[in-house]
CSV table of C-alpha atoms and ligand atoms in Angstrom, one decimal:
chain,number,residue,atom,x,y,z
A,1,MET,CA,139.0,79.1,101.1
A,2,GLN,CA,138.9,81.5,98.5
A,3,THR,CA,137.5,85.0,98.8
A,4,PRO,CA,134.0,84.6,97.1
A,5,GLU,CA,133.4,87.7,94.5
A,6,CYS,CA,129.9,89.5,94.5
A,7,THR,CA,127.7,89.1,92.3
A,8,CYS,CA,125.0,91.6,92.7
A,9,SER,CA,124.7,94.5,95.3
A,10,ILE,CA,121.1,94.4,98.1
A,11,ALA,CA,120.2,96.9,96.3
A,12,GLN,CA,120.4,95.3,92.8
A,13,VAL,CA,118.6,92.0,94.0
A,14,GLY,CA,115.3,92.8,92.1
A,15,ALA,CA,116.9,91.1,89.1
A,16,TYR,CA,117.6,88.5,90.1
A,17,VAL,CA,114.7,86.5,91.4
A,18,THR,CA,114.7,82.5,91.6
A,19,GLN,CA,119.0,82.6,90.8
A,20,GLN,CA,122.1,82.5,92.6
A,21,VAL,CA,123.3,85.1,94.0
A,22,THR,CA,126.8,85.7,96.3
A,23,ILE,CA,126.5,89.7,98.4
A,24,GLY,CA,129.3,91.2,100.8
A,25,ALA,CA,128.0,92.4,103.7
A,26,TRP,CA,127.5,93.0,107.6
A,27,LEU,CA,125.2,91.9,110.2
A,28,SER,CA,122.4,93.6,111.7
A,29,LYS,CA,121.1,91.7,113.8
A,30,SER,CA,119.8,87.4,113.5
A,31,ARG,CA,117.4,85.8,115.1
A,32,SER,CA,117.3,82.1,115.4
A,33,SER,CA,114.6,79.6,116.8
A,34,GLY,CA,117.4,76.3,116.3
A,35,LYS,CA,116.1,75.1,113.1
A,36,ILE,CA,116.4,78.3,111.2
A,37,GLN,CA,117.9,81.7,111.4
A,38,PHE,CA,117.0,85.0,110.5
A,39,LEU,CA,120.1,87.3,109.1
A,40,GLN,CA,119.2,91.2,108.7
A,41,LEU,CA,122.3,92.3,106.9
A,42,ARG,CA,123.8,95.5,105.8
A,43,ASP,CA,125.8,96.2,102.7
A,44,GLY,CA,125.6,100.0,102.4
A,45,SER,CA,123.0,100.0,99.1
A,46,GLY,CA,120.0,98.2,101.4
A,47,PHE,CA,118.2,96.0,103.7
A,48,ILE,CA,117.7,92.6,103.2
A,49,GLN,CA,116.5,88.9,105.7
A,50,ALA,CA,119.1,86.4,104.7
A,51,VAL,CA,117.2,82.9,106.0
A,52,LEU,CA,119.5,79.5,107.0
A,53,VAL,CA,117.2,76.6,107.7
A,54,LYS,CA,119.6,74.0,108.9
A,55,SER,CA,118.3,71.0,107.2
A,56,GLU,CA,119.0,72.9,103.6
A,57,VAL,CA,123.1,73.4,104.6
A,58,THR,CA,126.2,72.0,105.8
A,59,GLU,CA,126.8,72.0,109.6
A,60,GLU,CA,129.8,74.0,108.0
A,61,VAL,CA,127.2,77.2,107.6
A,62,TRP,CA,124.3,76.8,110.7
A,63,GLN,CA,127.7,77.1,112.6
A,64,ALA,CA,129.2,80.1,111.2
A,65,GLY,CA,125.9,81.7,111.4
A,66,GLN,CA,125.1,81.3,114.7
A,67,GLN,CA,128.4,82.6,115.2
A,68,LEU,CA,127.9,85.7,113.6
A,69,THR,CA,127.9,88.8,115.8
A,70,GLN,CA,125.8,92.7,115.2
A,71,GLU,CA,128.6,94.2,112.7
A,72,SER,CA,130.9,91.2,111.8
A,73,SER,CA,131.2,91.3,107.9
A,74,LEU,CA,130.6,88.6,105.2
A,75,TYR,CA,130.0,86.6,102.3
A,76,VAL,CA,126.2,85.2,101.8
A,77,THR,CA,125.4,83.0,98.9
A,78,GLY,CA,121.6,82.5,98.3
A,79,VAL,CA,119.0,82.1,96.4
A,80,VAL,CA,117.0,85.9,95.8
A,81,ARG,CA,112.7,85.4,96.6
A,82,GLU,CA,110.2,87.5,96.4
A,83,ASP,CA,108.5,88.4,99.3
A,84,PRO,CA,105.9,90.9,99.5
A,85,ARG,CA,106.5,90.9,103.5
A,86,SER,CA,109.6,92.3,103.4
A,87,PRO,CA,110.8,95.6,103.8
A,88,GLY,CA,112.9,94.8,100.8
A,89,GLY,CA,110.4,92.5,98.6
A,90,TYR,CA,113.2,89.9,98.6
A,91,GLU,CA,115.1,87.4,101.3
A,92,LEU,CA,117.7,85.7,100.4
A,93,SER,CA,117.8,82.1,101.4
A,94,VAL,CA,121.1,80.7,102.3
A,95,THR,CA,123.4,78.5,100.5
A,96,ASN,CA,126.4,80.1,101.5
A,97,VAL,CA,128.9,81.8,104.1
A,98,HIS,CA,131.5,82.7,104.3
A,99,ILE,CA,132.9,84.9,107.4
A,100,ILE,CA,135.6,87.8,106.7
A,101,GLN,CA,136.1,88.7,110.0
A,102,ILE,CA,133.4,88.2,113.9
A,103,ALA,CA,133.1,92.1,114.6
A,104,ASP,CA,133.6,91.8,118.9
A,105,GLY,CA,132.2,94.8,121.0
A,106,TYR,CA,130.8,96.6,118.4
A,107,PRO,CA,129.3,99.7,120.7
A,108,ILE,CA,126.2,100.9,118.6
A,109,THR,CA,124.1,98.7,120.5
A,110,PRO,CA,119.9,98.7,120.1
A,111,LYS,CA,119.5,100.8,123.9
A,112,GLU,CA,119.6,104.4,123.7
A,113,HIS,CA,122.8,106.3,123.5
A,114,GLY,CA,123.1,110.0,124.9
A,115,VAL,CA,124.7,112.1,121.8
A,116,ASP,CA,128.1,112.5,123.8
A,117,PHE,CA,128.9,109.1,123.6
A,118,LEU,CA,127.7,108.8,120.0
A,119,MET,CA,129.6,111.7,118.7
A,120,ASP,CA,132.8,110.1,120.8
A,121,HIS,CA,131.2,107.4,118.0
A,122,ARG,CA,130.9,109.2,115.3
A,123,HIS,CA,132.7,107.1,112.5
A,124,LEU,CA,130.2,103.6,113.8
A,125,TRP,CA,126.6,105.9,114.4
A,126,LEU,CA,127.0,106.5,110.5
A,127,ARG,CA,126.0,103.1,109.9
A,128,SER,CA,122.4,103.3,111.7
A,129,PRO,CA,119.5,103.5,108.7
A,130,ARG,CA,118.9,107.0,110.0
A,131,GLN,CA,122.0,107.7,109.6
A,132,ARG,CA,122.9,107.2,106.1
A,133,ALA,CA,119.9,108.4,105.1
A,134,ILE,CA,120.6,111.6,105.8
A,135,LEU,CA,123.6,111.6,104.2
A,136,ARG,CA,122.3,110.9,101.4
A,137,ILE,CA,119.2,112.9,101.3
A,138,ARG,CA,122.7,116.0,101.6
A,139,ALA,CA,123.7,114.2,98.7
A,140,GLN,CA,121.2,114.5,97.0
A,141,ILE,CA,121.0,117.6,98.1
A,142,VAL,CA,124.0,119.0,96.9
A,143,ARG,CA,123.3,117.2,93.7
A,144,ALA,CA,120.2,119.6,93.4
A,145,ILE,CA,122.2,122.8,93.8
A,146,GLN,CA,124.8,121.2,90.6
A,147,GLN,CA,121.7,121.1,88.2
A,148,PHE,CA,120.4,124.1,89.5
A,149,PHE,CA,122.9,126.1,88.0
A,150,ASP,CA,124.5,123.7,85.4
A,151,GLU,CA,121.4,124.0,84.6
A,152,ARG,CA,120.9,128.0,84.2
A,153,GLY,CA,124.6,128.7,82.7
A,154,PHE,CA,126.6,128.7,85.8
A,155,THR,CA,130.0,127.8,85.8
A,156,LEU,CA,131.7,126.5,88.9
A,157,VAL,CA,134.7,127.6,89.9
A,158,ASP,CA,137.1,127.7,93.0
A,159,PRO,CA,138.3,130.0,95.2
A,160,PRO,CA,141.3,129.2,98.3
A,161,ILE,CA,140.6,128.0,101.6
A,162,LEU,CA,143.9,130.1,102.4
A,163,THR,CA,142.9,133.4,102.8
A,164,PRO,CA,145.7,136.7,102.7
A,165,SER,CA,142.6,138.3,104.2
A,166,SER,CA,139.0,138.4,105.8
A,167,CYS,CA,135.9,138.3,103.7
A,168,GLU,CA,133.5,139.0,106.4
A,169,GLY,CA,135.1,140.6,109.8
A,170,THR,CA,138.1,140.0,111.7
A,171,THR,CA,136.5,138.3,115.1
A,172,ASN,CA,136.3,134.8,113.6
A,173,LEU,CA,139.2,134.2,111.8
A,174,PHE,CA,141.6,130.5,112.1
A,175,GLN,CA,145.0,131.9,111.8
A,176,THR,CA,147.8,129.7,110.5
A,177,LYS,CA,150.8,130.5,109.1
A,178,TYR,CA,152.0,130.7,105.1
A,179,PHE,CA,155.4,130.0,105.5
A,180,ASP,CA,157.2,133.6,107.0
A,181,GLU,CA,153.1,135.3,106.4
A,182,ASP,CA,149.8,135.4,107.5
A,183,ALA,CA,147.5,133.2,106.0
A,184,TYR,CA,143.4,132.7,106.5
A,185,LEU,CA,141.3,129.0,106.1
A,186,THR,CA,138.4,130.9,104.3
A,187,GLN,CA,135.1,132.6,105.9
A,188,SER,CA,133.9,133.2,102.7
A,189,GLY,CA,134.5,133.0,98.9
A,190,GLN,CA,133.1,135.4,97.8
A,191,LEU,CA,134.8,138.2,96.9
A,192,TYR,CA,136.8,135.7,94.5
A,193,MET,CA,133.5,134.9,92.9
A,194,GLU,CA,133.2,138.3,92.7
A,195,ALA,CA,136.6,138.7,90.3
A,196,ALA,CA,135.4,134.9,88.6
A,197,ALA,CA,131.8,136.7,87.7
A,198,MET,CA,133.6,139.6,85.9
A,199,ALA,CA,135.4,137.2,84.2
A,200,LEU,CA,132.5,134.2,83.4
A,201,GLY,CA,129.4,136.7,83.8
A,202,LYS,CA,127.0,133.9,86.4
A,203,VAL,CA,129.9,132.4,88.5
A,204,TYR,CA,129.0,129.2,92.2
A,205,SER,CA,131.6,127.5,93.7
A,206,PHE,CA,130.9,124.6,96.6
A,207,GLY,CA,133.0,124.1,99.1
A,208,PRO,CA,134.4,124.3,103.2
A,209,THR,CA,134.0,127.4,104.4
A,210,PHE,CA,135.6,127.7,108.3
A,211,ARG,CA,134.2,129.8,111.7
A,212,ALA,CA,136.5,130.0,114.5
A,213,GLU,CA,133.0,131.1,116.3
A,214,LYS,CA,132.2,130.2,119.2
A,215,SER,CA,129.4,129.4,119.1
A,216,LYS,CA,127.7,126.1,121.2
A,217,THR,CA,123.8,127.0,119.2
A,218,ARG,CA,122.0,123.3,117.7
A,219,ARG,CA,123.0,126.1,114.3
A,220,HIS,CA,126.1,126.8,114.0
A,221,LEU,CA,129.9,124.2,113.0
A,222,ILE,CA,132.9,125.6,112.7
A,223,GLU,CA,133.7,124.6,109.2
A,224,PHE,CA,130.4,123.8,107.5
A,225,TRP,CA,129.8,124.3,103.4
A,226,MET,CA,128.6,127.3,101.8
A,227,ILE,CA,127.2,127.5,98.1
A,228,GLU,CA,127.6,131.8,96.7
A,229,PRO,CA,126.7,131.9,93.7
A,230,GLU,CA,127.9,135.5,91.9
A,231,MET,CA,126.3,137.5,88.8
A,232,ALA,CA,126.9,139.9,87.1
A,233,PHE,CA,124.1,142.2,86.4
A,234,VAL,CA,121.7,141.2,88.4
A,235,ASP,CA,120.7,143.5,91.2
A,236,HIS,CA,118.8,142.6,94.6
A,237,GLU,CA,115.4,142.2,93.5
A,238,GLN,CA,117.0,139.6,90.7
A,239,ASN,CA,118.8,138.3,93.0
A,240,LEU,CA,115.6,136.6,95.7
A,241,ARG,CA,113.7,135.7,92.6
A,242,VAL,CA,116.8,133.3,92.0
A,243,GLN,CA,117.3,132.3,96.0
A,244,GLU,CA,113.2,131.4,95.9
A,245,GLN,CA,113.5,129.2,92.9
A,246,PHE,CA,117.1,127.9,94.0
A,247,ILE,CA,115.6,126.7,97.0
A,248,GLU,CA,112.0,125.4,95.8
A,249,ALA,CA,114.0,123.6,93.5
A,250,ILE,CA,116.3,121.7,95.7
A,251,VAL,CA,113.3,120.8,97.7
A,252,GLN,CA,111.1,119.4,96.2
A,253,SER,CA,113.8,117.1,94.6
A,254,VAL,CA,114.7,115.6,97.6
A,255,LEU,CA,110.2,114.6,97.9
A,256,ALA,CA,111.3,113.5,94.4
A,257,ASN,CA,114.4,111.1,95.1
A,258,CYS,CA,114.7,110.7,98.7
A,259,ARG,CA,110.9,108.6,99.9
A,260,ASP,CA,112.2,106.3,101.3
A,261,GLU,CA,115.4,108.1,103.4
A,262,LEU,CA,112.8,110.8,104.2
A,263,GLN,CA,111.2,108.0,105.7
A,264,THR,CA,112.9,106.6,107.5
A,265,ILE,CA,113.4,110.0,109.4
A,266,GLU,CA,110.3,110.4,110.4
A,267,ARG,CA,110.4,113.5,107.9
A,268,ASP,CA,106.4,115.0,107.8
A,269,THR,CA,106.9,116.1,104.6
A,270,SER,CA,103.4,117.8,103.7
A,271,LYS,CA,105.6,120.9,105.9
A,272,LEU,CA,107.9,120.2,102.5
A,273,GLN,CA,105.7,120.7,99.5
A,274,GLN,CA,104.5,124.0,100.5
A,275,ILE,CA,107.9,125.3,100.1
A,276,GLN,CA,107.9,127.4,96.5
A,277,ALA,CA,108.3,130.5,95.1
A,278,PRO,CA,108.0,133.8,95.5
A,279,PHE,CA,108.4,134.0,99.2
A,280,PRO,CA,107.1,136.3,101.5
A,281,ARG,CA,109.2,139.2,102.4
A,282,ILE,CA,109.9,141.1,105.8
A,283,SER,CA,111.9,144.6,105.3
A,284,TYR,CA,113.9,144.7,108.1
A,285,ASP,CA,112.6,148.3,109.6
A,286,ASP,CA,109.0,145.8,110.3
A,287,ALA,CA,110.8,142.5,111.5
A,288,ILE,CA,111.7,145.4,114.6
A,289,ARG,CA,108.3,146.0,115.1
A,290,PHE,CA,106.5,143.1,114.4
A,291,LEU,CA,109.7,141.6,117.0
A,292,GLN,CA,108.3,144.7,119.4
A,293,GLU,CA,104.8,144.2,119.9
A,294,ARG,CA,105.4,141.4,120.6
A,295,GLY,CA,107.2,141.7,123.7
A,296,HIS,CA,110.9,141.4,122.5
A,297,ASP,CA,113.4,143.6,123.3
A,298,ILE,CA,115.5,145.0,120.6
A,299,GLN,CA,115.6,148.5,118.7
A,300,TRP,CA,116.5,149.5,115.4
A,301,GLY,CA,120.8,149.5,114.9
A,302,ASP,CA,120.2,145.2,117.0
A,303,ASP,CA,121.3,141.9,115.1
A,304,PHE,CA,119.0,139.5,115.3
A,305,GLY,CA,119.2,136.6,117.6
A,306,ALA,CA,118.1,133.1,117.0
A,307,PRO,CA,114.9,133.7,119.5
A,308,HIS,CA,113.9,136.5,117.3
A,309,GLU,CA,114.8,134.4,113.7
A,310,THR,CA,112.2,132.1,114.6
A,311,GLU,CA,109.4,134.5,116.1
A,312,ILE,CA,109.3,135.8,112.6
A,313,ALA,CA,109.3,132.3,110.7
A,314,ALA,CA,106.9,131.5,113.2
A,315,SER,CA,104.3,133.4,111.1
A,316,TYR,CA,105.0,131.8,108.2
A,317,ASP,CA,105.1,127.9,106.4
A,318,LYS,CA,107.4,129.0,104.4
A,319,PRO,CA,110.9,130.6,104.1
A,320,VAL,CA,110.7,134.2,104.6
A,321,PHE,CA,113.4,137.2,104.4
A,322,ILE,CA,113.6,139.9,106.1
A,323,THR,CA,115.1,142.6,103.3
A,324,CYS,CA,117.3,145.4,104.3
A,325,TYR,CA,119.2,145.3,107.2
A,326,PRO,CA,121.0,148.7,109.1
A,327,THR,CA,123.7,149.5,107.0
A,328,GLU,CA,125.5,149.4,110.3
A,329,ILE,CA,125.7,146.2,111.3
A,330,LYS,CA,126.2,144.2,107.7
A,331,ALA,CA,129.2,143.3,105.9
A,332,PHE,CA,131.6,146.6,104.2
A,333,TYR,CA,131.0,145.1,100.9
A,334,MET,CA,127.1,145.8,100.6
A,335,LYS,CA,125.5,148.2,98.6
A,336,PRO,CA,123.2,150.8,100.5
A,337,ASP,CA,120.2,151.5,99.3
A,338,PRO,CA,120.3,154.7,96.7
A,339,GLN,CA,117.0,156.1,98.0
A,340,ARG,CA,118.0,155.4,101.5
A,341,PRO,CA,121.7,155.0,102.6
A,342,GLU,CA,121.5,154.1,106.2
A,343,VAL,CA,120.2,150.9,104.9
A,344,VAL,CA,121.5,148.1,102.9
A,345,LEU,CA,120.8,146.4,99.9
A,346,CYS,CA,120.4,142.6,101.9
A,347,ALA,CA,118.7,139.8,102.0
A,348,ASP,CA,118.4,136.3,105.6
A,349,LEU,CA,116.5,133.9,104.3
A,350,ILE,CA,114.6,132.9,106.6
A,351,ALA,CA,113.7,129.2,106.8
A,352,PRO,CA,110.8,127.4,108.9
A,353,GLU,CA,109.7,125.4,111.7
A,354,GLY,CA,112.9,127.0,113.7
A,355,TYR,CA,115.5,126.9,111.8
A,356,GLY,CA,117.4,130.6,111.5
A,357,GLU,CA,119.4,131.0,108.3
A,358,ILE,CA,119.9,129.7,105.7
A,359,ILE,CA,121.5,132.3,103.4
A,360,GLY,CA,122.7,135.8,103.3
A,361,GLY,CA,123.2,138.2,100.2
A,362,SER,CA,123.0,141.1,98.9
A,363,GLN,CA,123.7,143.5,95.7
A,364,ARG,CA,127.0,144.5,96.4
A,365,ILE,CA,128.8,148.0,96.0
A,366,ASP,CA,130.5,148.7,92.0
A,367,ASP,CA,131.1,152.4,93.0
A,368,PRO,CA,134.8,153.1,93.6
A,369,GLN,CA,134.7,155.7,95.7
A,370,LEU,CA,132.3,154.6,98.2
A,371,LEU,CA,133.7,151.1,98.2
A,372,THR,CA,137.3,153.1,99.9
A,373,GLU,CA,134.8,154.9,102.4
A,374,ARG,CA,134.4,151.4,103.4
A,375,TYR,CA,137.6,150.5,103.5
A,376,GLU,CA,138.5,153.1,106.0
A,377,GLU,CA,135.6,153.1,108.0
A,378,HIS,CA,135.9,149.4,108.2
A,379,GLU,CA,139.8,149.7,109.0
A,380,LEU,CA,140.4,147.1,106.4
A,381,SER,CA,143.3,148.0,105.0
A,382,THR,CA,143.6,149.0,101.2
A,383,GLU,CA,146.3,146.6,100.5
A,384,ALA,CA,145.0,143.6,101.3
A,385,TYR,CA,141.6,144.4,99.2
A,386,GLN,CA,144.1,145.9,96.0
A,387,TRP,CA,142.6,144.1,93.9
A,388,TYR,CA,138.9,143.6,95.0
A,389,MET,CA,140.0,147.7,94.5
A,390,ASP,CA,140.7,146.5,90.7
A,391,LEU,CA,136.9,144.8,89.8
A,392,ARG,CA,135.4,148.3,90.0
A,393,LYS,CA,138.7,150.4,88.6
A,394,TYR,CA,138.0,147.9,85.7
A,395,GLY,CA,134.5,148.1,83.7
A,396,THR,CA,132.3,147.9,87.2
A,397,VAL,CA,129.2,146.3,87.4
A,398,PRO,CA,126.5,146.2,89.3
A,399,HIS,CA,126.3,142.6,90.4
A,400,SER,CA,124.9,140.6,93.6
A,401,GLY,CA,124.8,137.1,95.4
A,402,PHE,CA,124.8,134.7,98.2
A,403,GLY,CA,125.7,132.2,100.2
A,404,LEU,CA,123.5,129.3,101.5
A,405,GLY,CA,124.7,127.2,104.3
A,406,LEU,CA,124.7,123.7,103.1
A,407,GLU,CA,124.5,122.1,106.9
A,408,ARG,CA,121.9,125.1,107.7
A,409,THR,CA,120.0,123.6,104.9
A,410,VAL,CA,119.9,119.8,105.3
A,411,ALA,CA,118.9,120.7,109.0
A,412,TRP,CA,116.2,121.7,108.2
A,413,ILE,CA,114.9,120.3,105.2
A,414,CYS,CA,115.2,116.4,106.9
A,415,GLY,CA,113.7,118.6,110.6
A,416,LEU,CA,116.9,117.6,113.2
A,417,GLU,CA,117.3,118.9,115.6
A,418,HIS,CA,120.8,119.7,115.8
A,419,VAL,CA,123.2,120.2,112.5
A,420,ARG,CA,125.8,118.1,114.0
A,421,GLU,CA,123.7,115.2,111.8
A,422,THR,CA,124.2,117.1,109.0
A,423,ILE,CA,127.4,116.6,108.1
A,424,PRO,CA,129.9,113.0,108.1
A,425,PHE,CA,132.6,114.4,110.8
A,426,PRO,CA,130.9,117.7,112.6
A,427,ARG,CA,133.9,120.5,113.7
A,428,LEU,CA,131.6,121.7,116.6
A,429,LEU,CA,133.6,124.0,119.6
A,430,TYR,CA,135.7,121.9,121.4
A,431,ARG,CA,135.4,118.9,119.1
A,432,LEU,CA,137.2,117.5,116.7
A,433,TYR,CA,137.0,114.0,117.2
A,434,PRO,CA,136.9,111.6,115.4
B,1,4AD,O1,125.1,135.1,105.9
B,1,4AD,P1,126.8,134.6,105.7
B,1,4AD,O2,127.9,134.7,106.4
B,1,4AD,O3,127.0,135.4,104.6
B,1,4AD,C1,128.3,135.7,103.4
B,1,4AD,O4,129.6,134.2,103.7
B,1,4AD,C2,128.2,135.9,102.5
B,1,4AD,N1,130.4,136.4,102.1
B,1,4AD,C3,127.8,134.7,100.8
B,1,4AD,C4,127.5,135.6,99.9
B,1,4AD,O5,127.1,136.3,99.8
B,1,4AD,N2,128.5,134.8,99.2
B,1,4AD,O6,127.0,133.2,106.0
B,1,4AD,C5,126.0,132.3,104.9
B,1,4AD,C6,125.8,131.5,105.2
B,1,4AD,C7,124.7,131.5,106.4
B,1,4AD,O7,123.0,131.7,106.4
B,1,4AD,C8,124.6,130.4,107.2
B,1,4AD,O8,123.4,129.5,106.5
B,1,4AD,C9,125.5,130.1,106.8
B,1,4AD,O9,126.1,130.2,105.9
B,1,4AD,N3,126.9,129.9,107.6
B,1,4AD,C10,127.0,128.7,108.8
B,1,4AD,N4,126.1,127.5,109.0
B,1,4AD,C11,127.1,126.2,109.9
B,1,4AD,N5,128.3,126.4,110.7
B,1,4AD,C12,127.6,128.6,110.7
B,1,4AD,N6,129.0,128.6,111.7
B,1,4AD,C13,127.6,129.2,109.9
B,1,4AD,N7,128.1,130.8,109.8
B,1,4AD,C14,127.3,130.8,108.6
B,2,MG,MG1,124.6,135.7,108.0
């Protein structure tokens, strides 16, 4: 038999009411009454119920329908009927079935499976309605991010993945050989984005970053995607304003464009509707006092852990900026507050509902002398960073930027328990398969 040709996707059937169409699909489930079979079909674009009536099709077609198991692949031909009771609003009256393959023993059944089992079958787990909805929302977030920057005069710039030196400290670098030299997978494209900002003014990058962090938490991935804008002639305060507008734009874009997906994953959207700029701010100093008052054993100079961030975020129904951390616990490139050099002009943006830090950003050091001092304090090789120093030597300007973690943002917007569901194939501590 000749292979049938698809005439439309499930999402498009509305344009073919009363007409005959052929759709390529997988079977999600089926039931049969002896005289009539109901096939739940999926093609990636949507769901449709196909109905086979024994008295209206050939014996061969009826038998083909009965053979179909979960995830079997087929071409189905039928007439599109409007049906307000069915989820998509349409039904297919089947005239022909062309089996591509009968799937034998699909491992993910409608019963409950453990997380390890699902993670081992991630390549198949992606077919579930919930996982597909999450990936669609992720794609919408990416679209909203690009749109936000493209509309505001930023140029997309791609920093390298293989680098000769670190950006965020040396403790969690992935090392590899670069012929005879040592190289590292990038932890952040920021330093390169600073060079790009000196060429193009406002730039952003969007790419994978790698951190060999021995953290097995629901917020940490080994490979994650980061969006890193960098802006010349922009200070700390202006940087925060860009960030809150950016986050508002992403959330509102998902609300406007992903209603079905948010419903599929049962996200409480009232919490997302409140995400509008401006966002509250709390200084590091006040955050420490706040935590101490609530009985946390934390001193000025300590970094926050997940429980601290969660407790601070719980006081707000929007993301909150924690500003001006101690210079000592932050990266070498952050600009000290001229009034108070023991703190830097930086902020972490903490998402609501316990999702933790989604953005880290700062104003950068623009003074060549101070940058040299920082290299020494952090024991960084001036040789490896010579090019970065050139940015301060030839026309240095105030500049700022930040990094948004895509997966943590997806986890928060989708209301997910763990970042493992936010990326198609998560790289986690001790998991590189599939
Ligand atoms: O705060 P971080 O380390 O900042 C930087 O890398 C800066 N160079 C960014 C910049 O200013 N251009 O990382 C930025 C964000 C975090 O706020 C978090 O959302 C995410 O990246 N992130 C992770 N996401 C998942 N898994 C991990 N292991 C992550 N580490 C950081
Ligand atoms: Mg950070």
